[in-house]
Amino acid sequence: MLLSIIVISHNQKEQLRRCLDSILAQSIPFEHEVIVSDDASNDGTWELAQEYASHYPQIKAYSCNTSDFHPANTSDRCGWNKCNAYQHVAGKYVAFVDADDFFLPGKDIYKEQVELLEQNPTCSCCMANNYNLNEDEDVSRVRIRHHEGFKTGEIIASEDYIRKYFREFQCFAFRRNVQIDPVKLYGGNYDDTVITDHHLQFGDIVCLDDAGYVYVHSDSSIWSQQVQCNDYIVFAHALYIPCLMPKWTDAFYTEVRHYKEIYKVVRLALSRHQLKEGNLRWINQFDVYLYHVFNRKLSLIDWSHLSFLLVFLRFLITFRLKSRVFSKILRILLWYRMIVPNLFSCPSSSIHKATCRS
């Protein structure tokens, strides 16, 4: 089995139909599977997934109820849903699709991505471009996103990507590291950037200068929900990714764009911003001082600590300073502790976390 395509859904019957039809329309001339994981839908989505599975041997359907894992927020739910699917994958490579997204006709993106990964065995990911579309727009309005001009076959060092770039994880096909189980490692955190950054630990990126994936923006999306309530703190990658993946600590803490991300969170903390209960519960799983000052009364020590951190970050941003010395100082000021062992300094058998059910 060369490729496993994971599709997650929740009450998205018609979107799932469009998504699966667009995958089936692709030319994928090698053994592959499409794994649909549905999260307790009650609108016929699960029945539709079963119908497709009965008609197409490459499609497999599984259900779960992510409420069993007491998810803190929507991102947590999506992570557990992906975990439910991931434990069934058999492919050498894996890709992820959300049920409300789809592929443009005539685009054989997965065929091209797998071919490039086969030709570049030291690469752990193949990155394509993608299109954006608002949910109320006609498909003729799709527009390209994240097009930095990479050429097909061009190699990007994984650390350079962490420092300089960002793309939705759906742009990627990943080489699976069968020795590391992300379900046990991350649980509900196995979503979005965590997926990309996890796989980047094991190799570089080979680029595909083509686009076929249509990322549909909706008011109910995870990002929209957090922005609407000013809780985009949960997407401050520079704060939680180093806790999960120590390998990337210096990459995050020696780059100006990540300084700006942390700076914004410090300002919110000083403004006494109140997080929604679920998001507060989500960030409190991480041992990061900056996270733990939200939704409580700040002491004089807190005010002094945060004010100094703000000044220090402004200093780094203004003079565009990047060095491991400043990275170490920033780590001390953020006062964080990794919650997942470093994959490159300890045996995988020592890694444990709650697992997802079938």
mmCIF file of C-alpha atoms in Angstrom:
data_model
loop_
_atom_site.group_PDB
_atom_site.id
_atom_site.type_symbol
_atom_site.label_atom_id
_atom_site.label_comp_id
_atom_site.label_asym_id
_atom_site.label_seq_id
_atom_site.Cartn_x
_atom_site.Cartn_y
_atom_site.Cartn_z
ATOM 1 C CA MET A 1 0.000 0.000 0.000
ATOM 2 C CA LEU A 2 1.574 3.264 -1.112
ATOM 3 C CA LEU A 3 -0.893 5.945 0.006
ATOM 4 C CA SER A 4 -3.487 6.378 2.739
ATOM 5 C CA ILE A 5 -5.812 9.391 2.417
ATOM 6 C CA ILE A 6 -7.527 10.361 5.656
ATOM 7 C CA VAL A 7 -10.852 12.224 5.401
ATOM 8 C CA ILE A 8 -12.539 13.433 8.602
ATOM 9 C CA SER A 9 -16.167 14.504 8.798
ATOM 10 C CA HIS A 10 -18.867 15.709 11.173
ATOM 11 C CA ASN A 11 -22.383 16.553 9.941
ATOM 12 C CA GLN A 12 -21.132 17.343 6.427
ATOM 13 C CA LYS A 13 -23.123 14.978 4.223
ATOM 14 C CA GLU A 14 -23.142 16.919 0.947
ATOM 15 C CA GLN A 15 -19.617 18.278 1.454
ATOM 16 C CA LEU A 16 -18.353 14.734 2.052
ATOM 17 C CA ARG A 17 -19.998 13.580 -1.186
ATOM 18 C CA ARG A 18 -18.239 16.363 -3.120
ATOM 19 C CA CYS A 19 -14.931 15.603 -1.380
ATOM 20 C CA LEU A 20 -14.983 11.845 -2.049
ATOM 21 C CA ASP A 21 -16.094 12.308 -5.647
ATOM 22 C CA SER A 22 -13.165 14.673 -6.253
ATOM 23 C CA ILE A 23 -10.705 12.130 -4.805
ATOM 24 C CA LEU A 24 -12.199 9.287 -6.843
ATOM 25 C CA ALA A 25 -11.881 11.425 -9.985
ATOM 26 C CA GLN A 26 -8.100 11.609 -9.591
ATOM 27 C CA SER A 27 -5.826 9.223 -11.441
ATOM 28 C CA ILE A 28 -4.001 7.333 -8.684
ATOM 29 C CA PRO A 29 -2.296 4.427 -10.514
ATOM 30 C CA PHE A 30 -1.029 2.581 -7.443
ATOM 31 C CA GLU A 31 -2.481 0.835 -4.418
ATOM 32 C CA HIS A 32 -4.130 3.351 -2.108
ATOM 33 C CA GLU A 33 -6.918 3.665 0.425
ATOM 34 C CA VAL A 34 -9.305 6.414 1.504
ATOM 35 C CA ILE A 35 -10.099 6.250 5.216
ATOM 36 C CA VAL A 36 -13.175 8.196 6.279
ATOM 37 C CA SER A 37 -13.527 8.856 10.008
ATOM 38 C CA ASP A 38 -16.858 10.329 11.019
ATOM 39 C CA ASP A 39 -17.395 11.979 14.384
ATOM 40 C CA ALA A 40 -20.895 11.064 15.560
ATOM 41 C CA SER A 41 -22.772 12.729 12.703
ATOM 42 C CA ASN A 42 -26.569 12.755 12.887
ATOM 43 C CA ASP A 43 -27.368 14.217 9.446
ATOM 44 C CA GLY A 44 -26.701 11.159 7.296
ATOM 45 C CA THR A 45 -22.952 11.766 6.866
ATOM 46 C CA TRP A 46 -22.033 8.446 8.481
ATOM 47 C CA GLU A 47 -24.554 6.560 6.354
ATOM 48 C CA LEU A 48 -23.132 8.224 3.227
ATOM 49 C CA ALA A 49 -19.588 7.179 4.233
ATOM 50 C CA GLN A 50 -20.799 3.607 4.624
ATOM 51 C CA GLU A 51 -22.509 3.763 1.218
ATOM 52 C CA TYR A 52 -19.282 4.857 -0.479
ATOM 53 C CA ALA A 53 -17.342 2.147 1.366
ATOM 54 C CA SER A 54 -19.763 -0.482 0.076
ATOM 55 C CA HIS A 55 -19.331 0.671 -3.541
ATOM 56 C CA TYR A 56 -15.608 1.411 -3.671
ATOM 57 C CA PRO A 57 -13.135 -1.141 -2.253
ATOM 58 C CA GLN A 58 -10.458 1.515 -1.645
ATOM 59 C CA ILE A 59 -12.761 3.444 0.703
ATOM 60 C CA LYS A 60 -13.051 2.394 4.347
ATOM 61 C CA ALA A 61 -15.365 4.039 6.855
ATOM 62 C CA TYR A 62 -14.947 4.243 10.623
ATOM 63 C CA SER A 63 -16.911 6.129 13.244
ATOM 64 C CA CYS A 64 -15.997 7.596 16.590
ATOM 65 C CA ASN A 65 -17.397 9.925 19.210
ATOM 66 C CA THR A 66 -14.700 12.409 20.165
ATOM 67 C CA SER A 67 -16.777 13.501 23.173
ATOM 68 C CA ASP A 68 -15.460 10.335 24.840
ATOM 69 C CA PHE A 69 -12.094 12.107 25.093
ATOM 70 C CA HIS A 70 -13.528 15.277 26.681
ATOM 71 C CA PRO A 71 -12.017 17.565 24.022
ATOM 72 C CA ALA A 72 -11.168 21.078 25.150
ATOM 73 C CA ASN A 73 -12.076 22.734 21.846
ATOM 74 C CA THR A 74 -12.839 22.084 18.182
ATOM 75 C CA SER A 75 -9.191 21.557 17.298
ATOM 76 C CA ASP A 76 -8.988 18.852 19.955
ATOM 77 C CA ARG A 77 -12.045 17.150 18.445
ATOM 78 C CA CYS A 78 -10.501 17.199 14.976
ATOM 79 C CA GLY A 79 -7.272 15.785 16.367
ATOM 80 C CA TRP A 80 -9.008 12.843 17.996
ATOM 81 C CA ASN A 81 -10.988 12.230 14.811
ATOM 82 C CA LYS A 82 -7.741 12.067 12.830
ATOM 83 C CA CYS A 83 -6.324 9.706 15.447
ATOM 84 C CA ASN A 84 -9.299 7.401 14.964
ATOM 85 C CA ALA A 85 -8.491 7.251 11.257
ATOM 86 C CA TYR A 86 -4.705 7.129 11.609
ATOM 87 C CA GLN A 87 -4.706 3.919 13.627
ATOM 88 C CA HIS A 88 -6.139 2.169 10.541
ATOM 89 C CA VAL A 89 -3.682 3.458 7.920
ATOM 90 C CA ALA A 90 -1.486 1.026 6.020
ATOM 91 C CA GLY A 91 0.126 3.305 3.451
ATOM 92 C CA LYS A 92 3.784 4.174 3.091
ATOM 93 C CA TYR A 93 2.558 7.771 2.722
ATOM 94 C CA VAL A 94 -0.367 9.573 4.315
ATOM 95 C CA ALA A 95 -2.362 12.675 3.382
ATOM 96 C CA PHE A 96 -5.209 14.495 5.122
ATOM 97 C CA VAL A 97 -8.433 16.021 3.817
ATOM 98 C CA ASP A 98 -11.264 17.813 5.614
ATOM 99 C CA ALA A 99 -14.709 16.785 4.374
ATOM 100 C CA ASP A 100 -15.709 20.307 3.363
ATOM 101 C CA ASP A 101 -12.651 20.645 1.096
ATOM 102 C CA PHE A 102 -12.230 19.116 -2.358
ATOM 103 C CA PHE A 103 -9.991 18.849 -5.426
ATOM 104 C CA LEU A 104 -10.377 20.602 -8.754
ATOM 105 C CA PRO A 105 -11.062 18.278 -11.710
ATOM 106 C CA GLY A 106 -8.110 17.273 -13.850
ATOM 107 C CA LYS A 107 -5.626 17.566 -10.996
ATOM 108 C CA ASP A 108 -3.806 14.332 -10.054
ATOM 109 C CA ILE A 109 -2.018 15.846 -7.072
ATOM 110 C CA TYR A 110 -1.572 12.646 -5.060
ATOM 111 C CA LYS A 111 -0.037 10.814 -8.016
ATOM 112 C CA GLU A 112 2.483 13.629 -8.479
ATOM 113 C CA GLN A 113 3.284 13.904 -4.764
ATOM 114 C CA VAL A 114 3.889 10.182 -4.315
ATOM 115 C CA GLU A 115 6.090 10.068 -7.415
ATOM 116 C CA LEU A 116 8.241 12.897 -6.039
ATOM 117 C CA LEU A 117 8.544 11.218 -2.637
ATOM 118 C CA GLU A 118 9.553 7.959 -4.300
ATOM 119 C CA GLN A 119 12.239 9.836 -6.233
ATOM 120 C CA ASN A 120 13.495 11.615 -3.080
ATOM 121 C CA PRO A 121 13.809 9.009 -0.297
ATOM 122 C CA THR A 122 15.471 11.438 2.138
ATOM 123 C CA CYS A 123 12.440 13.757 2.062
ATOM 124 C CA SER A 124 9.639 13.197 4.555
ATOM 125 C CA CYS A 125 7.087 15.490 2.896
ATOM 126 C CA CYS A 126 5.962 16.671 -0.515
ATOM 127 C CA MET A 127 4.461 20.162 -0.489
ATOM 128 C CA ALA A 128 2.072 21.409 -3.180
ATOM 129 C CA ASN A 129 0.204 24.692 -3.526
ATOM 130 C CA ASN A 130 -3.490 24.987 -2.763
ATOM 131 C CA TYR A 131 -6.500 27.108 -3.584
ATOM 132 C CA ASN A 132 -8.720 29.127 -1.252
ATOM 133 C CA LEU A 133 -12.476 29.497 -1.523
ATOM 134 C CA ASN A 134 -15.062 31.007 0.810
ATOM 135 C CA GLU A 135 -17.954 28.650 1.478
ATOM 136 C CA ASP A 136 -20.494 30.984 -0.150
ATOM 137 C CA GLU A 137 -18.446 31.460 -3.344
ATOM 138 C CA ASP A 138 -18.716 29.667 -6.670
ATOM 139 C CA VAL A 139 -15.823 27.350 -7.488
ATOM 140 C CA SER A 140 -14.865 29.683 -10.354
ATOM 141 C CA ARG A 141 -13.654 32.137 -7.684
ATOM 142 C CA VAL A 142 -10.870 29.896 -6.357
ATOM 143 C CA ARG A 143 -7.567 31.680 -5.854
ATOM 144 C CA ILE A 144 -4.057 30.386 -5.330
ATOM 145 C CA ARG A 145 -2.554 30.573 -1.848
ATOM 146 C CA HIS A 146 0.999 30.409 -0.505
ATOM 147 C CA HIS A 147 2.749 30.576 -3.860
ATOM 148 C CA GLU A 148 6.393 31.421 -3.160
ATOM 149 C CA GLY A 149 7.563 30.273 -6.571
ATOM 150 C CA PHE A 150 9.039 26.916 -5.576
ATOM 151 C CA LYS A 151 9.848 24.719 -8.544
ATOM 152 C CA THR A 152 8.821 21.081 -8.835
ATOM 153 C CA GLY A 153 11.601 18.929 -7.419
ATOM 154 C CA GLU A 154 13.109 21.777 -5.380
ATOM 155 C CA ILE A 155 14.201 20.711 -1.887
ATOM 156 C CA ILE A 156 13.543 22.850 1.201
ATOM 157 C CA ALA A 157 15.368 22.038 4.425
ATOM 158 C CA SER A 158 12.825 21.253 7.135
ATOM 159 C CA GLU A 159 14.343 23.804 9.532
ATOM 160 C CA ASP A 160 14.145 26.522 6.875
ATOM 161 C CA TYR A 161 10.450 25.762 6.464
ATOM 162 C CA ILE A 162 9.858 26.057 10.220
ATOM 163 C CA ARG A 163 11.640 29.409 10.278
ATOM 164 C CA LYS A 164 10.254 31.035 7.152
ATOM 165 C CA TYR A 165 7.099 29.445 5.788
ATOM 166 C CA PHE A 166 3.636 28.242 6.640
ATOM 167 C CA ARG A 167 1.124 26.190 4.667
ATOM 168 C CA GLU A 168 -1.994 24.287 5.613
ATOM 169 C CA PHE A 169 -1.106 20.671 6.364
ATOM 170 C CA GLN A 170 -3.518 19.592 3.632
ATOM 171 C CA CYS A 171 -0.924 20.807 1.077
ATOM 172 C CA PHE A 172 1.343 17.921 2.063
ATOM 173 C CA ALA A 173 1.728 14.213 1.503
ATOM 174 C CA PHE A 174 3.821 12.737 4.327
ATOM 175 C CA ARG A 175 6.151 9.765 4.538
ATOM 176 C CA ARG A 176 5.055 7.744 7.559
ATOM 177 C CA ASN A 177 7.603 6.899 10.211
ATOM 178 C CA VAL A 178 6.231 3.535 11.300
ATOM 179 C CA GLN A 179 8.437 3.489 14.411
ATOM 180 C CA ILE A 180 6.689 6.544 15.875
ATOM 181 C CA ASP A 181 2.956 6.473 16.594
ATOM 182 C CA PRO A 182 1.578 10.061 16.641
ATOM 183 C CA VAL A 183 -1.691 8.819 18.148
ATOM 184 C CA LYS A 184 0.121 7.762 21.324
ATOM 185 C CA LEU A 185 2.466 10.736 21.130
ATOM 186 C CA TYR A 186 0.046 13.632 20.695
ATOM 187 C CA GLY A 187 -3.512 12.389 21.118
ATOM 188 C CA GLY A 188 -5.963 15.184 20.307
ATOM 189 C CA ASN A 189 -3.104 17.553 19.529
ATOM 190 C CA TYR A 190 -2.458 15.628 16.301
ATOM 191 C CA ASP A 191 -3.990 18.297 14.070
ATOM 192 C CA ASP A 192 -2.955 21.107 11.728
ATOM 193 C CA THR A 193 0.576 22.408 12.374
ATOM 194 C CA VAL A 194 1.412 19.557 14.744
ATOM 195 C CA ILE A 195 0.932 17.098 11.860
ATOM 196 C CA THR A 196 3.266 19.026 9.562
ATOM 197 C CA ASP A 197 5.954 19.773 12.131
ATOM 198 C CA HIS A 198 5.927 16.190 13.417
ATOM 199 C CA HIS A 199 6.688 14.725 9.994
ATOM 200 C CA LEU A 200 9.277 17.409 9.254
ATOM 201 C CA GLN A 201 11.407 15.982 12.070
ATOM 202 C CA PHE A 202 12.322 13.039 9.840
ATOM 203 C CA GLY A 203 13.373 14.668 6.572
ATOM 204 C CA ASP A 204 13.231 17.638 4.232
ATOM 205 C CA ILE A 205 10.530 18.804 1.818
ATOM 206 C CA VAL A 206 10.327 18.202 -1.912
ATOM 207 C CA CYS A 207 8.148 20.758 -3.715
ATOM 208 C CA LEU A 208 5.402 20.326 -6.286
ATOM 209 C CA ASP A 209 4.612 23.478 -8.260
ATOM 210 C CA ASP A 210 0.981 22.603 -8.821
ATOM 211 C CA ALA A 211 -2.302 23.061 -6.987
ATOM 212 C CA GLY A 212 -5.474 21.027 -6.838
ATOM 213 C CA TYR A 213 -6.621 21.067 -3.225
ATOM 214 C CA VAL A 214 -9.357 23.637 -2.514
ATOM 215 C CA TYR A 215 -9.348 24.825 1.092
ATOM 216 C CA VAL A 216 -12.859 26.081 1.906
ATOM 217 C CA HIS A 217 -13.109 28.855 4.486
ATOM 218 C CA SER A 218 -16.218 28.966 6.643
ATOM 219 C CA ASP A 219 -17.393 30.931 9.667
ATOM 220 C CA SER A 220 -17.574 27.643 11.577
ATOM 221 C CA SER A 221 -13.933 26.713 10.919
ATOM 222 C CA ILE A 222 -11.515 26.330 13.815
ATOM 223 C CA TRP A 223 -9.537 29.434 12.840
ATOM 224 C CA SER A 224 -12.649 31.610 12.385
ATOM 225 C CA GLN A 225 -14.061 30.588 15.750
ATOM 226 C CA GLN A 226 -10.851 31.503 17.582
ATOM 227 C CA VAL A 227 -10.363 34.818 15.756
ATOM 228 C CA GLN A 228 -13.950 35.851 16.438
ATOM 229 C CA CYS A 229 -13.386 35.526 20.192
ATOM 230 C CA ASN A 230 -9.794 36.815 20.022
ATOM 231 C CA ASP A 231 -8.554 33.410 21.187
ATOM 232 C CA TYR A 232 -6.027 32.917 18.393
ATOM 233 C CA ILE A 233 -3.615 32.405 21.294
ATOM 234 C CA VAL A 234 -4.248 28.702 20.771
ATOM 235 C CA PHE A 235 -2.549 29.034 17.371
ATOM 236 C CA ALA A 236 0.614 30.629 18.745
ATOM 237 C CA HIS A 237 2.799 27.849 17.372
ATOM 238 C CA ALA A 238 5.980 29.292 18.855
ATOM 239 C CA LEU A 239 4.628 28.607 22.337
ATOM 240 C CA TYR A 240 3.324 25.047 22.149
ATOM 241 C CA ILE A 241 5.221 23.363 19.300
ATOM 242 C CA PRO A 242 8.580 23.432 21.201
ATOM 243 C CA CYS A 243 6.813 21.720 24.116
ATOM 244 C CA LEU A 244 5.699 18.921 21.816
ATOM 245 C CA MET A 245 8.792 18.831 19.595
ATOM 246 C CA PRO A 246 11.990 20.003 21.306
ATOM 247 C CA LYS A 247 13.859 19.564 18.018
ATOM 248 C CA TRP A 248 12.290 22.795 16.741
ATOM 249 C CA THR A 249 12.976 25.009 19.779
ATOM 250 C CA ASP A 250 15.820 27.025 18.264
ATOM 251 C CA ALA A 251 14.030 27.281 14.927
ATOM 252 C CA PHE A 252 11.101 28.967 16.651
ATOM 253 C CA TYR A 253 13.080 31.075 19.114
ATOM 254 C CA THR A 254 15.576 32.552 16.650
ATOM 255 C CA GLU A 255 13.144 33.972 14.090
ATOM 256 C CA VAL A 256 11.520 37.426 14.084
ATOM 257 C CA ARG A 257 8.111 36.272 12.832
ATOM 258 C CA HIS A 258 7.823 33.958 15.825
ATOM 259 C CA TYR A 259 8.933 36.754 18.181
ATOM 260 C CA LYS A 260 6.002 38.795 16.864
ATOM 261 C CA GLU A 261 3.631 35.897 17.525
ATOM 262 C CA ILE A 262 4.744 35.655 21.159
ATOM 263 C CA TYR A 263 4.732 39.445 21.524
ATOM 264 C CA LYS A 264 1.043 39.546 20.585
ATOM 265 C CA VAL A 265 0.215 36.948 23.249
ATOM 266 C CA VAL A 266 2.154 38.861 25.941
ATOM 267 C CA ARG A 267 0.199 42.016 25.126
ATOM 268 C CA LEU A 268 -3.068 40.105 25.482
ATOM 269 C CA ALA A 269 -1.928 38.748 28.838
ATOM 270 C CA LEU A 270 -1.112 42.259 30.084
ATOM 271 C CA SER A 271 -4.515 43.461 28.870
ATOM 272 C CA ARG A 272 -6.131 40.772 31.066
ATOM 273 C CA HIS A 273 -7.752 39.063 28.110
ATOM 274 C CA GLN A 274 -10.156 36.321 29.187
ATOM 275 C CA LEU A 275 -9.968 33.038 27.282
ATOM 276 C CA LYS A 276 -12.986 30.828 26.645
ATOM 277 C CA GLU A 277 -13.129 27.949 29.130
ATOM 278 C CA GLY A 278 -12.333 25.252 26.576
ATOM 279 C CA ASN A 279 -9.339 27.095 25.148
ATOM 280 C CA LEU A 280 -8.061 27.817 28.649
ATOM 281 C CA ARG A 281 -8.234 24.104 29.419
ATOM 282 C CA TRP A 282 -6.383 23.354 26.176
ATOM 283 C CA ILE A 283 -3.438 25.692 26.793
ATOM 284 C CA ASN A 284 -3.124 24.610 30.434
ATOM 285 C CA GLN A 285 -1.910 21.186 29.327
ATOM 286 C CA PHE A 286 1.365 22.916 28.376
ATOM 287 C CA ASP A 287 3.892 23.951 31.003
ATOM 288 C CA VAL A 288 4.372 27.470 29.641
ATOM 289 C CA TYR A 289 4.369 30.363 32.090
ATOM 290 C CA LEU A 290 2.819 32.724 29.549
ATOM 291 C CA TYR A 291 -0.187 30.421 29.160
ATOM 292 C CA HIS A 292 -0.806 30.155 32.884
ATOM 293 C CA VAL A 293 -1.278 33.895 33.488
ATOM 294 C CA PHE A 294 -4.587 34.003 31.610
ATOM 295 C CA ASN A 295 -7.936 34.151 33.414
ATOM 296 C CA ARG A 296 -6.412 34.884 36.801
ATOM 297 C CA LYS A 297 -5.391 37.949 38.764
ATOM 298 C CA LEU A 298 -1.856 39.038 37.894
ATOM 299 C CA SER A 299 0.543 39.520 40.786
ATOM 300 C CA LEU A 300 3.179 42.233 40.903
ATOM 301 C CA ILE A 301 5.745 39.593 39.956
ATOM 302 C CA ASP A 302 3.581 38.617 36.965
ATOM 303 C CA TRP A 303 3.351 42.225 35.820
ATOM 304 C CA SER A 304 7.102 42.677 36.137
ATOM 305 C CA HIS A 305 7.874 39.395 34.379
ATOM 306 C CA LEU A 306 5.484 40.036 31.499
ATOM 307 C CA SER A 307 6.587 43.662 31.095
ATOM 308 C CA PHE A 308 10.241 42.643 30.885
ATOM 309 C CA LEU A 309 9.329 39.877 28.403
ATOM 310 C CA LEU A 310 7.487 42.436 26.279
ATOM 311 C CA VAL A 311 10.468 44.805 26.249
ATOM 312 C CA PHE A 312 12.876 41.966 25.469
ATOM 313 C CA LEU A 313 10.733 40.797 22.533
ATOM 314 C CA ARG A 314 10.437 44.338 21.200
ATOM 315 C CA PHE A 315 14.239 44.585 21.383
ATOM 316 C CA LEU A 316 14.641 41.348 19.408
ATOM 317 C CA ILE A 317 12.048 42.417 16.826
ATOM 318 C CA THR A 318 13.398 45.944 16.350
ATOM 319 C CA PHE A 319 16.996 44.887 15.808
ATOM 320 C CA ARG A 320 16.042 41.565 14.142
ATOM 321 C CA LEU A 321 18.317 39.644 16.468
ATOM 322 C CA LYS A 322 18.684 35.892 15.958
ATOM 323 C CA SER A 323 21.030 33.747 17.993
ATOM 324 C CA ARG A 324 20.915 30.718 20.250
ATOM 325 C CA VAL A 325 21.915 32.936 23.190
ATOM 326 C CA PHE A 326 18.707 34.944 22.801
ATOM 327 C CA SER A 327 16.821 31.706 22.250
ATOM 328 C CA LYS A 328 17.976 30.440 25.650
ATOM 329 C CA ILE A 329 17.047 33.719 27.364
ATOM 330 C CA LEU A 330 13.611 33.616 25.764
ATOM 331 C CA ARG A 331 13.074 30.051 26.938
ATOM 332 C CA ILE A 332 13.885 31.114 30.496
ATOM 333 C CA LEU A 333 11.465 34.042 30.306
ATOM 334 C CA LEU A 334 8.719 31.882 28.839
ATOM 335 C CA TRP A 335 9.470 29.310 31.529
ATOM 336 C CA TYR A 336 8.289 26.286 29.618
ATOM 337 C CA ARG A 337 8.899 22.552 29.967
ATOM 338 C CA MET A 338 8.492 20.068 27.126
ATOM 339 C CA ILE A 339 5.617 17.658 27.672
ATOM 340 C CA VAL A 340 6.684 15.133 25.033
ATOM 341 C CA PRO A 341 10.156 13.582 25.205
ATOM 342 C CA ASN A 342 12.644 14.484 22.514
ATOM 343 C CA LEU A 343 12.321 11.803 19.841
ATOM 344 C CA PHE A 344 15.998 12.168 19.085
ATOM 345 C CA SER A 345 17.308 11.644 22.601
ATOM 346 C CA CYS A 346 15.104 8.923 24.073
ATOM 347 C CA PRO A 347 13.640 5.594 22.949
ATOM 348 C CA SER A 348 10.121 5.751 21.506
ATOM 349 C CA SER A 349 9.043 3.126 24.040
ATOM 350 C CA SER A 350 9.239 5.777 26.754
ATOM 351 C CA ILE A 351 6.610 7.877 25.015
ATOM 352 C CA HIS A 352 3.082 7.435 26.220
ATOM 353 C CA LYS A 353 -0.230 9.258 26.066
ATOM 354 C CA ALA A 354 -3.911 8.360 25.954
ATOM 355 C CA THR A 355 -4.822 6.420 22.836
ATOM 356 C CA CYS A 356 -7.881 6.698 20.627
ATOM 357 C CA ARG A 357 -10.441 3.959 20.289
ATOM 358 C CA SER A 358 -11.510 2.278 17.043
#
